[in-house]
Short mmCIF file of C-alpha atoms in Angstrom, two decimals:
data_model
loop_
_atom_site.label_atom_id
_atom_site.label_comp_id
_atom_site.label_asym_id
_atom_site.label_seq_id
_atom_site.Cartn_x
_atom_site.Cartn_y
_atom_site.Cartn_z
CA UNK A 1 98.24 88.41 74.19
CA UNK A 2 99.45 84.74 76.09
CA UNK A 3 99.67 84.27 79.06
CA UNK A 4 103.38 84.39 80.55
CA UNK A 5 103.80 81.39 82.85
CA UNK A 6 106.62 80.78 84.67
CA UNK A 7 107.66 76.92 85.73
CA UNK A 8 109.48 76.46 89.04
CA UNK A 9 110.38 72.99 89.11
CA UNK A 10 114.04 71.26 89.69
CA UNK A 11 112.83 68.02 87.88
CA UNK A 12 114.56 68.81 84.35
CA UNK A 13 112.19 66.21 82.85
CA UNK A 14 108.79 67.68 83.92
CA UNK A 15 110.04 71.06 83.17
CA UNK A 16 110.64 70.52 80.11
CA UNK A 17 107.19 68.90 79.08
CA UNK A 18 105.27 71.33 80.83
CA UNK A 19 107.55 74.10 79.15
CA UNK A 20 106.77 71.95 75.97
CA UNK A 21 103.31 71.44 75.88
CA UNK A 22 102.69 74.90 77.48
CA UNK A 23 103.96 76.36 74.35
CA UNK A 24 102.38 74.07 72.32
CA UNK A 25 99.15 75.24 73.82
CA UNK A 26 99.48 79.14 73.04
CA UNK A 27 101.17 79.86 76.44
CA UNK A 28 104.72 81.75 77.04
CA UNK A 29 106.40 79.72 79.52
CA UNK A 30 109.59 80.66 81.53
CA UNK A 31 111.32 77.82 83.59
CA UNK A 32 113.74 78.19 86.76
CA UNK A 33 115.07 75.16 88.96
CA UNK A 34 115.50 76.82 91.91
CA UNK A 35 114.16 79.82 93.52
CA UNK A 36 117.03 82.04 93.46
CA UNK A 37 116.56 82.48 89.72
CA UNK A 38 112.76 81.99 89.66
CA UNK A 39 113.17 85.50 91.77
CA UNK A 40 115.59 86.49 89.25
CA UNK A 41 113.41 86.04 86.52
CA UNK A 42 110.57 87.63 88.71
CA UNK A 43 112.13 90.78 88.73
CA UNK A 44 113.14 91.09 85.29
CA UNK A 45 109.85 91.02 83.69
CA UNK A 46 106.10 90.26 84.71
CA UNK A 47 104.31 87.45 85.04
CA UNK A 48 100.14 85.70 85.06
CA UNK A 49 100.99 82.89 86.39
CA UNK A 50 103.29 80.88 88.66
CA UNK A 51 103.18 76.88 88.36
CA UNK A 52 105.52 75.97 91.69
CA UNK A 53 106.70 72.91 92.94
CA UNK A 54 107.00 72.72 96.62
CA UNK A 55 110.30 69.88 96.86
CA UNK A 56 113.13 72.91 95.65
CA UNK A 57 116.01 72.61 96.69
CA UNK A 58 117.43 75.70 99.27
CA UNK A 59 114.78 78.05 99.39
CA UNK A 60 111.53 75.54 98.85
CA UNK A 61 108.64 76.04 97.49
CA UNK A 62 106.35 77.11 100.11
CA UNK A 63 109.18 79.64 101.32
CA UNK A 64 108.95 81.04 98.07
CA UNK A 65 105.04 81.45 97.70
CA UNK A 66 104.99 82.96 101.06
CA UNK A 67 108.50 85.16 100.25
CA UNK A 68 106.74 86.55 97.32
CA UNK A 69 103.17 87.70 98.68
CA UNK A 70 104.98 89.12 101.79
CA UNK A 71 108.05 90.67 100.46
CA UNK A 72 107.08 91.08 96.66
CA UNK A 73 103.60 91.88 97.03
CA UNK A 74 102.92 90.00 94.06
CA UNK A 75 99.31 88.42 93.75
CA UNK A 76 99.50 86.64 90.34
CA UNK A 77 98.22 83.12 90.76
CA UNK A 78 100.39 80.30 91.85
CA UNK A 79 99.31 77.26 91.17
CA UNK A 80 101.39 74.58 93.29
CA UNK A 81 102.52 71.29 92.09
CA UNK A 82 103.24 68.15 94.62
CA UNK A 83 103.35 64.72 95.78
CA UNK A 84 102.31 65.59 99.12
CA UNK A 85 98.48 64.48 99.69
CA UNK A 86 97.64 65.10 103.50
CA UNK A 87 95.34 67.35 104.57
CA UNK A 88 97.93 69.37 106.05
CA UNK A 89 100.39 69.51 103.31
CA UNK A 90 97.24 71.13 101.66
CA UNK A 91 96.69 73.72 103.99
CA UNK A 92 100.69 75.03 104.42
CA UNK A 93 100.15 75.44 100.57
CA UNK A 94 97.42 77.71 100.77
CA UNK A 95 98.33 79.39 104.07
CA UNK A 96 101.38 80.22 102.09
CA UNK A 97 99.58 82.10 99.16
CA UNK A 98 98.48 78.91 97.03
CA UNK A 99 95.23 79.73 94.63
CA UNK A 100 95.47 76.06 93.88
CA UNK A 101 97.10 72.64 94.24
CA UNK A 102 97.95 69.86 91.44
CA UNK A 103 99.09 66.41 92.84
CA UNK A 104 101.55 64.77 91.31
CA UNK A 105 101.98 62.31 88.73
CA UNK A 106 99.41 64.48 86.90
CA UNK A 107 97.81 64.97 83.41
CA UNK A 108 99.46 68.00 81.01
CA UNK A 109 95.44 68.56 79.96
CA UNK A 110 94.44 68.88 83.16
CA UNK A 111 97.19 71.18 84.51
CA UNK A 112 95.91 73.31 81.22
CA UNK A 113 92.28 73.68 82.71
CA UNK A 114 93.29 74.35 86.21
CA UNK A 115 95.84 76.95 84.34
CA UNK A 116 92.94 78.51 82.55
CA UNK A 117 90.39 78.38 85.41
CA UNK A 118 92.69 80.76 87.48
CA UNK A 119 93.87 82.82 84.14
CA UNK A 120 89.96 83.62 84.17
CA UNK A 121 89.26 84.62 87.95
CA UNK A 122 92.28 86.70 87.68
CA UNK A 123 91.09 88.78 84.68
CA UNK A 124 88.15 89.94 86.90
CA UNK A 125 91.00 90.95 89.81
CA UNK A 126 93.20 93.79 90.41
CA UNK A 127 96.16 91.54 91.42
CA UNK A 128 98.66 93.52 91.52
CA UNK A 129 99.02 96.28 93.54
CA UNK A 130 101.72 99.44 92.94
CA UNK A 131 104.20 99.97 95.63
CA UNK A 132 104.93 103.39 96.73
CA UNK A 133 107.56 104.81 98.61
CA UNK A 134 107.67 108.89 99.15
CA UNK A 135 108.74 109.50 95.12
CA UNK A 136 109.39 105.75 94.29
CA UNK A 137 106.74 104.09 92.56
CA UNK A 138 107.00 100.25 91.33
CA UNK A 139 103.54 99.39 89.17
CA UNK A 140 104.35 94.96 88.96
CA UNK A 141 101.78 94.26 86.45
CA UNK A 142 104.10 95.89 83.91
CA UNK A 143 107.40 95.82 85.75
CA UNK A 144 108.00 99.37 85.72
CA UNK A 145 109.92 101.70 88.69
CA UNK A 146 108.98 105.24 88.20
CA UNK A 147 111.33 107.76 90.56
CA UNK A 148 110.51 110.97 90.94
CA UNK A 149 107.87 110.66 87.80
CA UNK A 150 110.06 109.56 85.40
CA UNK A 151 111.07 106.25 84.48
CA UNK A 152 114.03 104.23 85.88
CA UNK A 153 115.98 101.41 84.37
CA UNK A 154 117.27 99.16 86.97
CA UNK A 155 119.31 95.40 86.45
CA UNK A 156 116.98 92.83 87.62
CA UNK A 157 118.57 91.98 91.35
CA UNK A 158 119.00 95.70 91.85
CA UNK A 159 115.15 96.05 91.02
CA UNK A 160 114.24 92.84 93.05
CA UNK A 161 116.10 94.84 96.05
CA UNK A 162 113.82 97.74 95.43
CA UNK A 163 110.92 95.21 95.51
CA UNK A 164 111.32 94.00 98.84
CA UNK A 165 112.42 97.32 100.38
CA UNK A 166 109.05 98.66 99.05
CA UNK A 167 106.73 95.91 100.50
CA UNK A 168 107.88 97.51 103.75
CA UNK A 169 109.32 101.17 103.68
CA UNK A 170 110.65 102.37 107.02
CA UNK A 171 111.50 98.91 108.19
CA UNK A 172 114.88 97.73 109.00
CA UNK A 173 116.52 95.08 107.02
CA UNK A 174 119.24 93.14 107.89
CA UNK A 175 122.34 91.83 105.51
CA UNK A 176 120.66 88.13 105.73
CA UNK A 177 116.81 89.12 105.12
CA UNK A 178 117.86 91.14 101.59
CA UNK A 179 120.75 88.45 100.81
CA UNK A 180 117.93 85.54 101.30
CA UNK A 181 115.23 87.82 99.34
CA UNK A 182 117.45 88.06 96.58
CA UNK A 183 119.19 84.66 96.67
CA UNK A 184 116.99 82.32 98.36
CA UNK A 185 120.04 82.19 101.20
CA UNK A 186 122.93 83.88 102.75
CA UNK A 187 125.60 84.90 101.06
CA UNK A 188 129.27 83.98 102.28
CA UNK A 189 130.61 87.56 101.37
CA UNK A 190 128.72 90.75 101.65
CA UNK A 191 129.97 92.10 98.42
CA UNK A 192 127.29 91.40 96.17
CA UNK A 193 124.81 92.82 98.07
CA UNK A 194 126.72 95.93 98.54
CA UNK A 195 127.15 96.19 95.19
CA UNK A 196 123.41 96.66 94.56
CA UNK A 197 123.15 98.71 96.96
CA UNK A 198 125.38 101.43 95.71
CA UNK A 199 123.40 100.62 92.38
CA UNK A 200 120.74 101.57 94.46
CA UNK A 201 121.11 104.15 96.37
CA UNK A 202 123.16 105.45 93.17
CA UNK A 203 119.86 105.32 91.12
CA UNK A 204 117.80 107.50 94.09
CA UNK A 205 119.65 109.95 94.44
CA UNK A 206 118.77 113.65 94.61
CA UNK A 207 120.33 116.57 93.55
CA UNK A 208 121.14 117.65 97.51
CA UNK A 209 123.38 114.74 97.72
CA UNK A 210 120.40 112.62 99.84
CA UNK A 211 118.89 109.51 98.66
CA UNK A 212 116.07 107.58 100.74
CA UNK A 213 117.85 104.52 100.64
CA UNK A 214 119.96 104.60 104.65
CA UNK A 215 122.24 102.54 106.13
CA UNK A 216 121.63 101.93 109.83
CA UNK A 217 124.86 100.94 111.08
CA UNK A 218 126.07 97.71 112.42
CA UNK A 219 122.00 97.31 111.85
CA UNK A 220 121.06 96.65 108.21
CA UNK A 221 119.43 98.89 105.45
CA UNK A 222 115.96 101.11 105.48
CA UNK A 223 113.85 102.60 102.72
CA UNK A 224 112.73 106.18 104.05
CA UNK A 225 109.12 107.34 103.37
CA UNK A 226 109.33 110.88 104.75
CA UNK A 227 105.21 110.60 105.36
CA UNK A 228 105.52 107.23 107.39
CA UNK A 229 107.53 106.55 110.80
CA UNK A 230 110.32 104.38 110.44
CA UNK A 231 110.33 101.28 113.01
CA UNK A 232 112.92 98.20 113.02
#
């Protein structure tokens, strides 16, 4: 099966020829020009590969490599495209989760190899690791949230919600940490995160009424794992 790479670049010009020769090449690319629906797009379906550029605008790019180790707990292999040449702009891209670093202007074959090369060290990985949370179980590598053993269909920013609440069960979240998790930035109303919520929260509930999704309030929003000790 191809790889599925996803292309997180705001330049509509090199998108598109990396989209274009990426296909061209056997690939399955995905684009997004801003993180906000590169996490979108994250949550609706599974990726092997992330090619990232780090000058986004809102959310940049090494926000977003380090926003989806941390609060995703994705591994798959981001590969990070830049003009930036110090030494330092080097090591913020790996610090942030980086497996490797293309400079830019660049050539389309060589992004292939470098591509390829990490397509290969990741077949001989476990990169992905499933997130559990009492009886909520999220497996990335195939996208899948299992509750309570069976199944559960979710829309994609109600999943992505789950996502980050799983990274860290019994932690507190505020309104702005999920808002910027699921937008790249704070919302001006609360409403739309509210709304998932409910979806939420809807979706785990058990027959006694409970659900492990709480509201702290005036505080923000936890994810109870009865076995673990909840801390803000």
């Amino acid at each position: 099966m191809s790889a599925k790479i996803l292309i997180v670049e705001d330049d509509a010009q090199i998108s598109a020829n990396i989209y274009d020769f990426l296909q061209a090449r056997g690939f399955m690319p995905d684009a997004a020009a801003n993180a906000g629906i590169a996490l979108h797009l994250l949550a609706s379906q599974p990726f092997d590969l992330l090619v990232l550029d780090l000058g986004l605008p809102g959310m940049g790019g090494l926000s977003l490599a380090r926003h989806i180790r941390a609060e995703l707990a994705l591994n798959l292999p981001i590969l990070i495209l830049t003009a930036r040449d110090t030494l330092a702009d080097k090591e913020a891209g790996f610090d942030a989760g980086a497996d490797d670093y293309l400079l830019k202007p660049f050539s389309l074959r060589e992004l292939e190899m470098r591509i390829k090369a990490l397509l290969r060290r990741a077949n001989g990985q476990l990169l992905v690791q499933a997130l559990r949370c009492g009886q909520i179980l999220f497996e990335p590598h195939t996208g899948q949230v299992f509750w309570q053993g069976q199944p559960l269909k979710l829309p994609p920013k109600t999943q992505l919600l789950l996502q980050v609440m799983l990274s860290r069960p019994n932690t507190l979240f505020t309104r702005d940490q999920l808002e910027r998790a699921l937008w790249g930035e704070a919302q001006e109303s609360s409403d739309p995160l509210r709304y998932h919520l409910s979806q939420l929260r809807r979706a785990l509930s058990m027959p006694d009424g409970l659900s492990p999704l709480q509201t702290v309030h005036g505080r923000g929003y936890m994810l109870i794992d009865p076995a673990g000790e909840p801390h803000a």
